Amino acid sequence: MSKLKIAVQKSGRLNEDSMRILKDIGIYIDNGKDQLKASAKGFPVEVFYLRNGDIPQYLKDGVVDVAIIGENVLIEKGNDITIAEKLGFSTCRVSLAVPKSSKYSGIKDLEGKRIATSYPNTVQDFLNKNGVKAKIHIINGSVEIAPNIGLADAIVDIVSSGSTLFKNNLKEVDQILKSEAVLAVSPVLNEEKQAILEKIQFRIQSVLKGRESKYILLNAPNDKIESIINLLPGMNSPTVLPLAQEGWSSIHSVISKNEFWDVIEELKANGAEGILVCPIEKMVL
């Protein structure tokens, strides 16, 4: 049986998050230090550890079949590559920044100015859409230093917390795009490997759904069940079980992790007691 070749970033936060989700979907990789390729245990997968910027071309050429890669890299170097899944981790943004001392009222202020970046195609598209002509200096490495040494008037780079900009006396003034890790697919994937990919996608979807949700259990007086159920739609409907104490029931459901604080406050106001909220490892729909 053919093995599906998955590319991940060689090092860094995206590498760590990629290996974590592979482990969560039951793909265990035994890779030694500085190893560039490793096979999974009990699953037809090989993992290739590659430079992030090289991965789009490897996908196009069919050297690797799929990749866990930042969406921003695909937009820059492989926007014709299909995204099979958005993975929800390693989020960042590609933003425009200028020195803190600079006055900035809008993108038109960069007319005729110099912009340093590792994302020339992304920046050029952004400038074209806004009808601005500027000089782009391509820098591979520490882009933030460019304004401080007089090489550029502004930079475009990935931003997570913004601390690197702050340390280099820069301020974020415009967001070009948002990015997260995605599962990208080679355009030359064959049917046999497509079947393996579909199994992986099923597992990933189950893990991501679990990460987005919380399992909630609570006790409620029977005369409050209807009002509480209206707050807990769950997957289909909440589970209601009678308790040993007469007139009380236990209610079990699933809620979005982004909503559970607001929901819990409403539940308490409607008579719920003994509320227990648990993480969900995986959720198969």
Short mmCIF file of C-alpha atoms in Angstrom, two decimals, residues 73-232:
data_model
loop_
_atom_site.label_atom_id
_atom_site.label_comp_id
_atom_site.label_asym_id
_atom_site.label_seq_id
_atom_site.Cartn_x
_atom_site.Cartn_y
_atom_site.Cartn_z
CA VAL A 73 2.58 30.90 2.92
CA LEU A 74 0.09 29.41 0.46
CA ILE A 75 -1.28 32.85 -0.38
CA GLU A 76 2.26 34.05 -1.07
CA LYS A 77 3.61 31.03 -2.96
CA GLY A 78 0.80 28.62 -3.77
CA ASN A 79 -2.63 30.22 -3.92
CA ASP A 80 -3.63 27.71 -6.60
CA ILE A 81 -3.20 24.83 -4.13
CA THR A 82 -6.38 23.35 -2.64
CA ILE A 83 -7.01 23.69 1.10
CA ALA A 84 -8.72 20.58 2.46
CA GLU A 85 -9.13 21.73 6.07
CA LYS A 86 -8.58 24.85 8.13
CA LEU A 87 -7.01 23.64 11.35
CA GLY A 88 -7.62 26.51 13.77
CA PHE A 89 -4.14 26.70 15.32
CA SER A 90 -0.95 28.72 14.71
CA THR A 91 -3.08 31.78 14.03
CA CYS A 92 -1.41 35.03 13.00
CA ARG A 93 -1.93 37.96 10.70
CA VAL A 94 0.11 39.56 7.94
CA SER A 95 0.24 43.25 8.77
CA LEU A 96 1.73 46.54 7.71
CA ALA A 97 3.84 48.34 10.33
CA VAL A 98 5.63 51.68 10.40
CA PRO A 99 7.93 53.42 12.91
CA LYS A 100 6.06 54.69 15.97
CA SER A 101 7.15 58.23 15.13
CA SER A 102 5.56 58.07 11.66
CA LYS A 103 2.21 59.66 10.97
CA TYR A 104 -0.08 57.21 9.17
CA SER A 105 -3.60 57.98 8.01
CA GLY A 106 -3.99 55.23 5.41
CA ILE A 107 -2.35 53.09 2.75
CA LYS A 108 -2.09 56.10 0.40
CA ASP A 109 0.63 57.45 2.70
CA LEU A 110 2.96 54.77 1.29
CA GLU A 111 2.84 56.11 -2.26
CA GLY A 112 6.45 56.10 -3.51
CA LYS A 113 7.76 54.74 -0.19
CA ARG A 114 9.88 51.64 0.49
CA ILE A 115 8.35 48.50 2.06
CA ALA A 116 10.50 45.64 3.38
CA THR A 117 8.90 42.18 3.47
CA SER A 118 9.29 38.44 3.03
CA TYR A 119 5.89 38.41 1.28
CA PRO A 120 6.39 40.39 -1.95
CA ASN A 121 3.48 38.84 -3.87
CA THR A 122 1.05 39.42 -1.00
CA VAL A 123 2.22 43.01 -0.60
CA GLN A 124 2.07 43.73 -4.34
CA ASP A 125 -1.50 42.41 -4.53
CA PHE A 126 -2.45 44.60 -1.57
CA LEU A 127 -0.87 47.68 -3.16
CA ASN A 128 -2.52 46.98 -6.52
CA LYS A 129 -5.95 46.66 -4.93
CA ASN A 130 -5.46 50.01 -3.24
CA GLY A 131 -3.96 51.77 -6.27
CA VAL A 132 -0.66 52.50 -4.53
CA LYS A 133 2.79 52.34 -6.09
CA ALA A 134 5.64 51.60 -3.70
CA LYS A 135 9.07 49.98 -3.81
CA ILE A 136 9.25 46.48 -2.34
CA HIS A 137 12.49 45.30 -0.75
CA ILE A 138 12.55 41.51 -0.32
CA ILE A 139 14.16 40.45 2.96
CA ASN A 140 14.42 36.88 4.18
CA GLY A 141 14.95 37.09 7.90
CA SER A 142 14.51 39.88 10.44
CA VAL A 143 12.29 42.28 8.51
CA GLU A 144 11.61 44.44 11.58
CA ILE A 145 15.10 45.95 11.55
CA ALA A 146 14.72 47.48 8.06
CA PRO A 147 13.23 50.87 9.10
CA ASN A 148 15.80 51.25 11.91
CA ILE A 149 18.73 51.00 9.49
CA GLY A 150 17.17 53.23 6.84
CA LEU A 151 16.39 50.44 4.38
CA ALA A 152 12.62 50.93 4.36
CA ASP A 153 9.83 53.26 5.46
CA ALA A 154 7.51 50.40 6.42
CA ILE A 155 7.41 46.62 6.72
CA VAL A 156 4.91 43.86 6.08
CA ASP A 157 5.37 40.73 8.18
CA ILE A 158 3.51 38.11 10.18
CA VAL A 159 2.31 39.28 13.59
CA SER A 160 1.12 37.16 16.51
CA SER A 161 1.28 39.14 19.75
CA GLY A 162 2.90 42.27 18.38
CA SER A 163 5.74 42.14 20.91
CA THR A 164 8.44 41.96 18.20
CA LEU A 165 7.09 45.12 16.57
CA PHE A 166 7.05 46.88 19.93
CA LYS A 167 10.65 45.91 20.67
CA ASN A 168 11.72 47.33 17.30
CA ASN A 169 9.89 50.63 17.83
CA LEU A 170 7.22 49.82 15.23
CA LYS A 171 3.44 50.07 15.28
CA GLU A 172 0.91 47.93 13.39
CA VAL A 173 -1.23 50.16 11.18
CA ASP A 174 -2.98 47.89 8.66
CA GLN A 175 -3.92 44.22 8.57
CA ILE A 176 -3.55 42.64 5.13
CA LEU A 177 -4.83 39.15 5.93
CA LYS A 178 -5.49 36.65 8.71
CA SER A 179 -3.84 33.25 8.67
CA GLU A 180 -4.00 29.88 10.41
CA ALA A 181 -2.60 26.43 9.83
CA VAL A 182 -4.30 24.54 7.00
CA LEU A 183 -4.16 21.08 5.47
CA ALA A 184 -3.13 21.67 1.85
CA VAL A 185 -3.32 19.05 -0.91
CA SER A 186 -1.13 18.39 -3.95
CA PRO A 187 -2.96 18.77 -7.29
CA VAL A 188 -1.52 15.42 -8.45
CA LEU A 189 -2.87 13.24 -5.60
CA ASN A 190 -3.95 9.81 -6.84
CA GLU A 191 -7.08 7.88 -5.81
CA GLU A 192 -5.31 5.52 -3.42
CA LYS A 193 -3.75 8.38 -1.50
CA GLN A 194 -6.99 10.34 -1.65
CA ALA A 195 -8.62 7.50 0.32
CA ILE A 196 -5.93 7.78 3.02
CA LEU A 197 -6.38 11.54 3.11
CA GLU A 198 -10.14 11.15 3.65
CA LYS A 199 -9.48 8.97 6.71
CA ILE A 200 -7.12 11.61 8.07
CA GLN A 201 -9.64 14.38 7.43
CA PHE A 202 -12.34 12.44 9.28
CA ARG A 203 -10.06 12.11 12.30
CA ILE A 204 -8.99 15.76 12.17
CA GLN A 205 -12.61 16.94 11.99
CA SER A 206 -13.41 14.85 15.09
CA VAL A 207 -10.47 16.34 17.01
CA LEU A 208 -11.22 19.92 15.95
CA LYS A 209 -14.90 19.57 16.86
CA GLY A 210 -13.85 18.29 20.27
CA ARG A 211 -11.50 21.23 20.78
CA GLU A 212 -14.30 23.66 19.96
CA SER A 213 -16.76 22.13 22.42
CA LYS A 214 -17.31 21.43 26.13
CA TYR A 215 -19.27 18.62 27.76
CA ILE A 216 -21.62 19.95 30.42
CA LEU A 217 -23.44 18.09 33.20
CA LEU A 218 -25.79 19.69 35.70
CA ASN A 219 -28.59 18.99 38.14
CA ALA A 220 -31.93 20.77 37.89
CA PRO A 221 -35.41 20.64 39.46
CA ASN A 222 -37.86 18.98 37.12
CA ASP A 223 -40.02 22.10 36.82
CA LYS A 224 -37.00 23.94 35.37
CA ILE A 225 -35.97 21.31 32.80
CA GLU A 226 -37.76 22.87 29.85
CA SER A 227 -36.25 26.33 30.35
CA ILE A 228 -32.76 24.84 30.84
CA ILE A 229 -33.07 22.61 27.76
CA ASN A 230 -33.85 25.72 25.71
CA LEU A 231 -30.39 26.99 26.69
CA LEU A 232 -28.67 23.69 25.79
#
